[in-house]
Amino acid sequence: MASLRRLLPLHSSLLCISSLQRTAYSPSGAREGFGGSFRGYNAIASTEGAVLKFEEEDRRVEADHSAPDDEIAKIRREFDAAKQSFLKIPEALKGMPKMNPEGIYVNKNLRLEDIQVYGFDYDYTLAHYSANLQSLIYDLAKEHMVNEFRYPESCLEFKYDPKFPIRGLYYDKLKGCLLKLDFFGSIEPEGCYFGRRKLSREEIQKIYGTRHIGRDQARGLVGLMDFFCFSESCLIADMVQHFVDAKLDFDASYIYQDVNRAIQHVHRSGFAHRGIISDPQRYLVKNGQLLRFLNMLKEKGKKLFLMTNSPYYFVDGGMRFMLEDSMGCGESWRELFDVVIAKANKPDFYTSEHPFRCYDVEKDTLAFTKVDAFLPNKIYYHGCLKSFLQITKWNGPEVIYFGDHLFSDLRGPSKAGWRTAAIIHELENEIRIQNEDSYRFEQAKFHIIQELLGKLHATIANSQKSEAYKSLLEDLNEERQKARSVMKRMFNRSFGATFLTDTGQESAFSYNIHQYADVYTSKPENFLFYSPEAWLHVPFDIKIMPHHVKVPSSLFKTR
């Protein structure tokens, strides 16, 4: 299991996001700002032109007393007509294409025929775990905090809440808030919690001053991006809430440090490993399709390697359990792989110069001889990318690595020139929800309200806000919030969807997937549905995340 988990400083990630935001809509690649191209005109504007402008402004102001009211009335009629169409799901919605929950989604074009080497992480990549694992990690960590860090024994009563956390949240070590951020690094208004209490927009404004996370604030944030973060983020929130309820002073950074140390101890001590291996039926999911996928790659002449931070005994026990119903008598899962590396210490693996050590399975010892070649049916510990490439002679672009951890599994390989495949198990459920007519119905309603709000705001550029305006604005905002709330509850009652914010923006988690994963899918065996010679290409009409379908408001005909 991954032990070093926060590798990418958040502030550098958000700076990239901010740069993207500033340049995304610049015409012809210009970056001097929206006003840059008009400076010359403004400098030479004549006095006569200014006078004519003011006269025209006076006439427009006189007309504005009546024109906005007419426009507001028109928007009100459009809104009333739209509400009538909201009473039933339009037939056109049912004809929209469905996305494949088990599909492969592409951020960067990839020709599979060019890939000769397939590498895999173990946890949450080859190994599929049940929901029971999060409770195990949570319970072991809280017990360690009570027994070793002297937290109150009442904390032992805490229970893991699977309905609270999602992947891709950030914890503010300075202010103690658990945050969901959008693609551009702004706080999701409905996704900011202090302990287990959701903060209001007014409270967010008071704490942060603005929704956008700047450079200085980003230094205090830590990303919770892998599958172990579910138990970690829930335990952080529960501990914060404990101190709040007890009316005790506390430092938010200490809460994070203690929870993180406890989670790391659970992994490094082997408590979680032994708990899983002692009862694999409870925690692991058998998977015959995985064996079929790996055998297909071998038959096509591909090279395979397994590289994990977990110890060998844990991987061996898990693989034998998962594949025991699919493999013949006398067969070993190790024969599927050309190289097996355990305790690789990712992400340091990609930048260090640690030597490889050959591991004796029978004696549980490491050899002292230098590793100059990877021999069949041998297990290797530690190592580094530099030695790995020297020994295998595998070139970067012909290697694809599958992993679930955005930073330790994907960031290092992508910078090393390997292709990357992100494994995101919750992707299947989120796509199934987005495929439902009820979700798309709410999404279309949301887009209609957004369009009407845009029209309404445009009518008051030069006029005072009338009562008709205020009434319509309130009604539109109320209807928009209803649609947001319904969509959010379809995913997660606290934070909504993993890939989207309540406002319809892609999330910060989406940004990291977009940046570090060439392709992403819910599990490696989804590649069985594609030919090993297939060309995986980015859709021509992609906006950001290729698995998202934007439901157009035109499905509802308003007059």
XYZ file of C-alpha atoms in Angstrom:
559
model
C 0.000 0.000 0.000
C 1.188 3.478 -0.747
C 3.013 5.036 2.174
C 4.184 8.372 0.854
C 1.090 10.081 -0.397
C 1.397 13.854 -0.760
C 3.934 14.474 -3.473
C 2.650 17.364 -5.510
C 2.590 20.676 -3.608
C -0.957 21.928 -3.989
C 0.076 25.522 -4.559
C 2.044 24.628 -7.690
C -0.935 22.645 -8.990
C -3.282 25.544 -8.382
C -0.862 27.944 -10.033
C -1.085 25.791 -13.161
C -4.846 25.896 -12.891
C -4.831 29.662 -12.540
C -2.600 29.982 -15.584
C -4.979 27.804 -17.583
C -7.909 29.908 -16.440
C -6.230 33.143 -17.504
C -5.376 31.946 -21.010
C -8.206 29.550 -21.844
C -10.392 32.156 -23.537
C -7.729 34.433 -25.034
C -8.300 34.866 -28.789
C -5.463 33.757 -31.054
C -3.336 32.821 -28.056
C -3.006 36.434 -26.867
C -2.129 36.703 -23.158
C -1.983 40.386 -22.413
C -5.517 40.450 -21.032
C -8.945 41.244 -22.332
C -8.263 44.980 -22.564
C -4.834 44.818 -24.176
C -5.922 45.114 -27.797
C -8.078 48.202 -27.170
C -5.466 50.446 -25.563
C -4.533 52.216 -28.766
C -8.130 53.123 -29.535
C -8.704 54.482 -26.043
C -5.574 56.629 -26.219
C -6.624 58.465 -29.428
C -10.363 58.828 -28.796
C -11.372 62.373 -29.758
C -13.177 64.913 -27.571
C -15.980 65.078 -30.124
C -16.403 61.333 -29.928
C -16.605 61.509 -26.135
C -19.348 64.157 -26.302
C -21.366 62.093 -28.752
C -20.895 59.106 -26.489
C -22.297 60.967 -23.476
C -25.282 62.205 -25.486
C -26.005 58.686 -26.634
C -25.662 57.481 -23.027
C -28.258 60.051 -21.867
C -30.759 58.862 -24.462
C -30.136 55.227 -23.529
C -30.646 55.909 -19.813
C -34.039 57.470 -20.568
C -35.034 54.410 -22.559
C -33.681 52.068 -19.866
C -36.486 52.980 -17.473
C -38.913 50.993 -19.635
C -36.753 48.605 -21.709
C -35.431 46.500 -18.781
C -38.938 45.999 -17.410
C -40.084 44.712 -20.800
C -37.084 42.374 -20.989
C -37.645 41.128 -17.445
C -41.276 40.397 -18.284
C -40.149 38.465 -21.346
C -37.690 36.402 -19.276
C -40.464 35.775 -16.740
C -42.652 34.355 -19.518
C -39.802 32.126 -20.699
C -39.299 30.919 -17.146
C -43.010 30.137 -16.698
C -43.007 28.201 -19.973
C -39.871 26.319 -18.911
C -41.453 25.333 -15.587
C -44.328 23.752 -17.491
C -41.824 21.668 -19.466
C -40.177 20.639 -16.184
C -43.261 18.597 -15.317
C -42.108 15.625 -17.389
C -38.924 14.276 -18.910
C -38.814 15.082 -22.644
C -38.717 12.169 -25.063
C -35.613 13.613 -26.728
C -33.694 12.968 -23.524
C -34.168 9.234 -23.908
C -32.540 9.325 -27.310
C -29.285 10.822 -26.060
C -26.257 8.483 -26.170
C -25.210 6.703 -22.999
C -21.607 6.630 -21.834
C -20.050 3.223 -21.137
C -19.375 2.730 -17.387
C -16.628 0.262 -18.308
C -15.200 2.350 -21.141
C -11.696 3.743 -21.517
C -11.643 7.542 -21.586
C -8.824 9.358 -23.298
C -7.008 12.561 -22.372
C -4.067 12.027 -24.743
C -4.094 9.982 -27.946
C -2.702 6.493 -27.437
C -1.950 3.766 -29.989
C -2.034 0.448 -28.143
C -0.038 -1.215 -30.920
C 2.912 0.971 -29.851
C 2.701 -0.301 -26.253
C 4.941 -3.300 -25.686
C 5.170 -3.250 -21.882
C 2.299 -3.195 -19.362
C 3.076 -2.321 -15.748
C 0.656 -2.531 -12.824
C 0.309 -1.305 -9.276
C -1.329 -3.823 -6.921
C -3.666 -2.137 -4.433
C -6.890 -0.862 -6.007
C -5.454 -1.635 -9.447
C -5.047 -5.391 -9.772
C -6.625 -5.957 -6.371
C -10.274 -4.987 -5.991
C -11.356 -4.381 -2.395
C -14.768 -4.372 -0.770
C -16.102 -1.396 1.175
C -15.134 -3.192 4.404
C -11.503 -2.184 3.963
C -12.176 1.497 4.719
C -13.784 0.581 8.041
C -10.784 -1.607 8.898
C -8.285 1.189 8.216
C -10.441 3.731 10.056
C -10.797 1.534 13.154
C -7.102 0.621 13.322
C -6.080 4.276 12.936
C -8.425 5.610 15.611
C -7.242 2.899 18.027
C -3.644 3.929 17.401
C -4.508 7.577 18.101
C -6.114 6.645 21.417
C -3.499 4.108 22.522
C -0.346 5.872 21.317
C -1.233 9.563 20.956
C -3.462 9.630 24.048
C -6.610 10.891 22.369
C -9.718 10.525 24.570
C -11.092 6.985 24.836
C -14.469 8.331 23.741
C -12.959 8.516 20.240
C -13.103 4.717 20.123
C -16.849 5.082 19.691
C -16.409 6.762 16.298
C -17.721 4.793 13.318
C -16.626 5.107 9.726
C -19.318 6.823 7.649
C -19.126 5.650 4.016
C -21.665 8.290 2.973
C -19.524 11.246 4.056
C -16.224 11.386 2.100
C -15.321 11.290 -1.573
C -11.937 11.100 -3.238
C -10.192 14.305 -4.287
C -10.846 16.529 -1.253
C -8.361 18.919 0.338
C -7.740 19.530 4.017
C -6.710 22.976 5.209
C -4.116 22.350 7.908
C -4.286 25.969 9.053
C -8.043 26.448 9.298
C -9.245 22.871 9.802
C -11.668 22.841 6.861
C -12.255 19.923 4.518
C -12.702 21.367 1.019
C -13.849 20.371 -2.405
C -12.257 22.530 -5.105
C -13.217 23.036 -8.723
C -11.014 22.767 -11.822
C -9.715 26.325 -11.333
C -8.926 26.048 -7.624
C -12.043 27.700 -6.184
C -13.944 26.374 -3.177
C -17.179 24.561 -3.995
C -19.815 26.606 -2.072
C -21.656 23.463 -0.934
C -18.492 21.447 -0.293
C -16.735 23.072 2.668
C -16.903 21.326 6.055
C -15.513 22.155 9.472
C -15.646 18.825 11.238
C -18.927 17.281 10.162
C -20.729 20.612 9.785
C -21.164 22.167 6.361
C -20.177 25.838 6.294
C -22.430 28.442 4.730
C -21.330 30.778 1.961
C -21.124 33.581 4.519
C -18.843 31.501 6.746
C -16.615 30.577 3.786
C -16.388 34.270 2.888
C -15.494 35.169 6.471
C -12.791 32.480 6.741
C -11.194 32.757 3.301
C -12.248 36.194 2.070
C -12.807 34.732 -1.391
C -13.727 31.377 -2.853
C -10.546 31.212 -4.915
C -7.550 29.602 -3.231
C -4.450 31.719 -3.799
C -0.759 30.857 -3.608
C -0.371 31.525 0.122
C -3.533 29.655 1.115
C -2.621 26.711 -1.127
C 0.522 26.056 0.918
C -1.676 25.044 3.839
C -3.724 22.514 1.852
C -3.031 18.823 1.474
C -4.694 16.690 -1.193
C -6.542 13.481 -0.335
C -6.469 11.767 -3.712
C -6.071 8.000 -3.342
C -8.430 5.318 -2.120
C -6.997 5.368 1.405
C -8.204 8.961 1.732
C -11.780 7.861 2.438
C -10.955 6.612 5.915
C -8.456 9.424 6.458
C -10.756 12.332 5.554
C -13.589 10.844 7.623
C -11.316 10.423 10.652
C -9.998 13.992 10.298
C -13.526 15.398 10.224
C -14.603 13.277 13.200
C -11.601 14.368 15.282
C -12.185 18.039 14.493
C -15.840 17.644 15.413
C -14.844 15.998 18.694
C -12.795 19.018 19.750
C -15.545 21.404 18.645
C -18.219 19.532 20.608
C -15.968 19.359 23.671
C -15.265 23.105 23.358
C -11.516 22.472 23.475
C -8.854 24.531 21.743
C -6.867 22.665 19.128
C -4.442 23.243 16.281
C -5.849 21.986 12.968
C -2.382 21.042 11.711
C -1.874 18.708 14.691
C -5.115 16.907 13.870
C -3.893 16.253 10.351
C -0.415 15.182 11.485
C -1.775 12.731 14.046
C -4.390 11.227 11.740
C -1.900 10.917 8.908
C 0.700 9.317 11.182
C -1.920 6.857 12.420
C -2.987 5.966 8.863
C 0.654 5.515 7.821
C 1.295 3.349 10.880
C -1.604 1.092 9.911
C 0.029 0.558 6.511
C 3.687 0.333 7.533
C 3.128 -1.820 10.583
C 1.352 -4.426 8.509
C -1.792 -4.339 10.669
C -4.002 -3.701 7.644
C -2.126 -6.261 5.543
C -2.526 -8.968 8.161
C -6.169 -8.083 8.699
C -6.889 -8.458 4.972
C -4.939 -11.694 4.497
C -6.477 -13.260 7.601
C -9.973 -12.759 6.149
C -9.652 -12.251 2.366
C -13.278 -13.203 1.771
C -14.320 -10.089 3.708
C -12.004 -7.601 2.011
C -10.952 -8.890 -1.431
C -13.054 -9.454 -4.549
C -12.323 -12.474 -6.756
C -11.694 -11.542 -10.363
C -11.438 -14.065 -13.180
C -11.549 -11.306 -15.798
C -8.188 -10.046 -14.565
C -6.541 -13.364 -15.367
C -8.149 -13.354 -18.804
C -6.789 -9.847 -19.481
C -3.246 -10.670 -18.364
C -3.225 -13.908 -20.398
C -4.422 -12.015 -23.465
C -1.504 -9.598 -23.156
C 0.980 -12.484 -22.805
C -0.473 -14.195 -25.886
C 0.033 -10.964 -27.830
C 3.710 -10.975 -26.875
C 3.527 -8.083 -24.416
C 5.883 -7.791 -21.443
C 4.262 -7.473 -18.011
C 5.588 -6.222 -14.697
C 4.111 -5.665 -11.248
C 5.467 -2.807 -9.128
C 3.937 -2.119 -5.730
C 4.803 -0.581 -2.386
C 3.215 -3.513 -0.569
C 5.304 -6.425 0.796
C 5.482 -9.651 -1.172
C 3.614 -11.879 1.306
C 0.617 -9.539 1.121
C 0.573 -9.423 -2.692
C 1.074 -13.189 -2.942
C -1.803 -13.954 -0.560
C -4.110 -11.538 -2.339
C -3.318 -12.683 -5.877
C -3.710 -16.356 -4.964
C -7.092 -15.673 -3.386
C -8.392 -13.534 -6.251
C -7.288 -15.934 -8.996
C -7.607 -19.317 -7.289
C -10.931 -20.079 -9.008
C -9.548 -19.150 -12.437
C -6.067 -20.676 -12.482
C -5.326 -24.333 -13.054
C -3.739 -26.619 -10.494
C -0.014 -25.980 -10.215
C -0.155 -22.613 -11.967
C 1.295 -19.557 -10.259
C 0.276 -15.931 -10.724
C 3.997 -15.037 -10.760
C 4.341 -16.723 -14.155
C 2.140 -13.984 -15.628
C 4.766 -11.294 -14.985
C 8.239 -10.843 -16.415
C 9.254 -8.752 -13.396
C 7.743 -8.506 -9.894
C 8.905 -5.627 -7.656
C 7.596 -5.251 -4.098
C 8.266 -2.511 -1.542
C 9.210 -0.226 -4.431
C 8.880 2.916 -2.280
C 7.035 4.924 -4.901
C 7.224 7.818 -5.667
C 10.891 7.919 -4.588
C 11.369 5.009 -6.962
C 11.244 7.420 -9.900
C 13.880 9.862 -8.636
C 16.183 7.918 -6.259
C 19.153 5.659 -7.029
C 18.283 2.843 -4.631
C 19.605 -0.556 -5.769
C 17.395 -3.556 -6.359
C 17.594 -6.453 -3.904
C 16.574 -10.008 -4.716
C 14.069 -11.330 -2.170
C 14.224 -14.921 -0.902
C 10.601 -16.018 -0.554
C 11.396 -19.064 1.601
C 13.791 -17.394 4.031
C 12.173 -13.932 4.018
C 15.592 -12.318 3.492
C 17.242 -10.019 0.955
C 20.288 -11.121 -1.025
C 23.501 -9.095 -1.003
C 24.492 -9.758 -4.608
C 24.117 -7.006 -7.184
C 21.059 -7.210 -9.439
C 22.178 -6.965 -13.067
C 19.237 -8.815 -14.590
C 15.658 -9.709 -13.718
C 15.441 -13.492 -13.628
C 12.225 -15.471 -14.200
C 10.160 -16.368 -11.143
C 12.215 -14.104 -8.840
C 10.972 -11.325 -6.584
C 12.781 -7.995 -6.227
C 12.579 -5.309 -3.556
C 13.238 -1.542 -3.629
C 15.155 -0.303 -6.699
C 14.772 2.818 -8.822
C 13.644 3.836 -12.278
C 17.190 4.467 -13.501
C 18.296 0.886 -12.758
C 14.982 -0.513 -13.992
C 15.455 1.053 -17.437
C 19.120 0.043 -17.603
C 18.301 -3.592 -16.867
C 15.165 -3.970 -19.015
C 16.135 -1.676 -21.897
C 12.448 -0.719 -22.139
C 11.951 2.711 -23.679
C 9.546 5.123 -22.006
C 6.899 5.574 -24.748
C 6.442 1.802 -25.157
C 5.559 1.381 -21.461
C 2.130 2.007 -19.926
C 1.666 1.938 -16.162
C -1.675 1.345 -14.428
C -2.289 2.813 -10.977
C -4.878 4.441 -8.732
C -2.728 7.007 -6.899
C -2.534 10.227 -8.911
C 0.842 11.308 -7.590
C 2.867 8.231 -6.606
C 1.471 6.000 -9.374
C 0.919 8.411 -12.253
C 2.860 11.646 -11.843
C 6.272 9.950 -11.678
C 5.740 7.674 -14.693
C 4.278 10.480 -16.800
C 7.344 12.642 -16.122
C 9.570 9.658 -16.913
C 8.005 9.360 -20.361
C 5.794 6.357 -19.668
C 2.161 6.355 -20.725
C -0.274 6.221 -17.824
C -3.679 4.699 -17.108
C -5.585 5.881 -14.029
C -7.786 3.286 -12.339
C -10.780 4.995 -10.728
C -13.283 2.479 -9.378
C -15.963 5.051 -8.568
C -16.049 6.068 -12.236
C -18.497 3.262 -13.034
C -21.086 4.392 -10.534
C -20.784 8.052 -11.510
C -21.264 7.282 -15.200
C -24.286 5.111 -14.447
C -25.828 7.999 -12.528
C -25.077 10.445 -15.357
C -26.727 8.028 -17.794
C -30.005 8.066 -15.892
C -32.815 10.137 -17.403
C -33.597 11.622 -13.991
C -30.066 13.050 -13.695
C -29.989 14.388 -17.250
C -33.413 15.918 -16.680
C -32.107 17.902 -13.707
C -28.960 18.835 -15.611
C -31.000 20.251 -18.505
C -33.178 22.206 -16.048
C -30.021 23.602 -14.474
C -28.710 24.765 -17.863
C -32.007 26.466 -18.711
C -31.975 28.407 -15.446
C -28.358 29.389 -16.033
C -29.266 30.803 -19.451
C -32.211 32.757 -18.066
C -30.063 34.117 -15.227
C -27.520 35.271 -17.780
C -30.211 37.096 -19.719
C -31.582 38.654 -16.541
C -28.223 39.961 -15.378
C -27.590 41.457 -18.834
C -30.767 43.564 -18.648
C -29.692 45.654 -15.644
C -26.333 46.937 -16.820
C -27.581 50.542 -16.789
C -30.684 50.434 -14.635
C -31.704 50.034 -11.045
C -32.884 46.653 -9.754
C -36.654 46.796 -9.827
C -39.004 44.689 -7.738
C -39.800 42.607 -10.819
C -36.087 41.931 -11.255
C -35.593 40.964 -7.606
C -38.601 38.661 -7.639
C -37.516 36.883 -10.815
C -33.925 36.603 -9.596
C -35.092 34.983 -6.375
C -37.322 32.511 -8.213
C -34.580 31.567 -10.688
C -31.995 31.064 -7.941
C -34.424 28.920 -5.972
C -35.153 26.711 -8.980
C -31.432 26.422 -9.794
C -30.611 25.416 -6.226
C -33.282 22.722 -6.328
C -31.714 21.197 -9.434
C -28.239 21.381 -7.878
C -29.392 19.693 -4.681
C -31.142 16.873 -6.504
C -28.070 16.142 -8.653
C -25.721 16.304 -5.672
C -27.759 13.829 -3.616
C -27.616 11.339 -6.476
C -23.851 11.034 -5.881
C -22.903 11.904 -2.293
C -24.981 13.826 0.229
C -21.983 15.788 1.559
C -19.744 16.524 -1.421
C -21.625 15.421 -4.515
C -19.821 13.918 -7.512
C -16.112 13.124 -7.583
C -15.551 14.662 -11.015
C -18.007 17.579 -10.911
C -18.918 20.412 -8.564
C -22.481 21.455 -7.819
C -22.040 24.461 -10.117
C -21.331 22.197 -13.102
C -17.568 22.804 -13.189
C -15.099 19.934 -13.311
C -13.466 19.350 -9.924
C -9.825 19.699 -8.886
C -9.674 15.898 -8.925
C -10.661 16.044 -12.605
C -7.824 18.493 -13.170
C -5.263 16.059 -11.774
C -6.671 13.177 -13.812
C -6.587 15.405 -16.885
C -2.944 16.325 -16.225
C -1.370 13.006 -15.228
C -3.422 10.265 -16.899
C -3.230 9.563 -20.625
C -6.325 7.389 -20.228
C -8.582 6.500 -17.323
C -11.033 3.714 -16.628
C -12.624 1.874 -13.703
C -10.451 -1.277 -13.815
C -7.601 -2.685 -15.971
C -9.654 -5.562 -17.381
C -11.817 -3.037 -19.253
C -9.036 -3.170 -21.850
C -10.405 -6.600 -22.787
C -13.122 -4.768 -24.723
C -10.507 -3.147 -26.986
C -8.116 -4.650 -29.471
C -4.418 -4.532 -28.438
C -3.884 -2.705 -31.723
C -6.610 -0.119 -31.105
C -6.054 3.609 -31.404
C -7.505 5.396 -28.398
C -8.096 8.993 -29.382
C -9.449 12.123 -27.737
C -13.033 12.873 -28.895
C -13.156 15.820 -31.279
C -15.864 17.579 -29.261
C -14.242 17.139 -25.838
C -14.448 20.006 -23.359
C -12.430 18.736 -20.391
C -13.329 15.227 -19.211
C -14.324 12.916 -22.070
C -16.781 10.848 -20.015
C -19.003 13.844 -19.309
C -22.107 14.478 -21.397
C -23.516 17.996 -21.301
C -27.287 17.892 -21.658
C -28.388 20.855 -23.825
C -31.192 23.106 -22.679
C -32.586 23.000 -26.227
C -34.246 19.705 -25.337
C -36.861 21.814 -23.608
C -38.676 23.932 -26.159
C -39.645 27.219 -24.519
C -41.509 30.061 -26.175
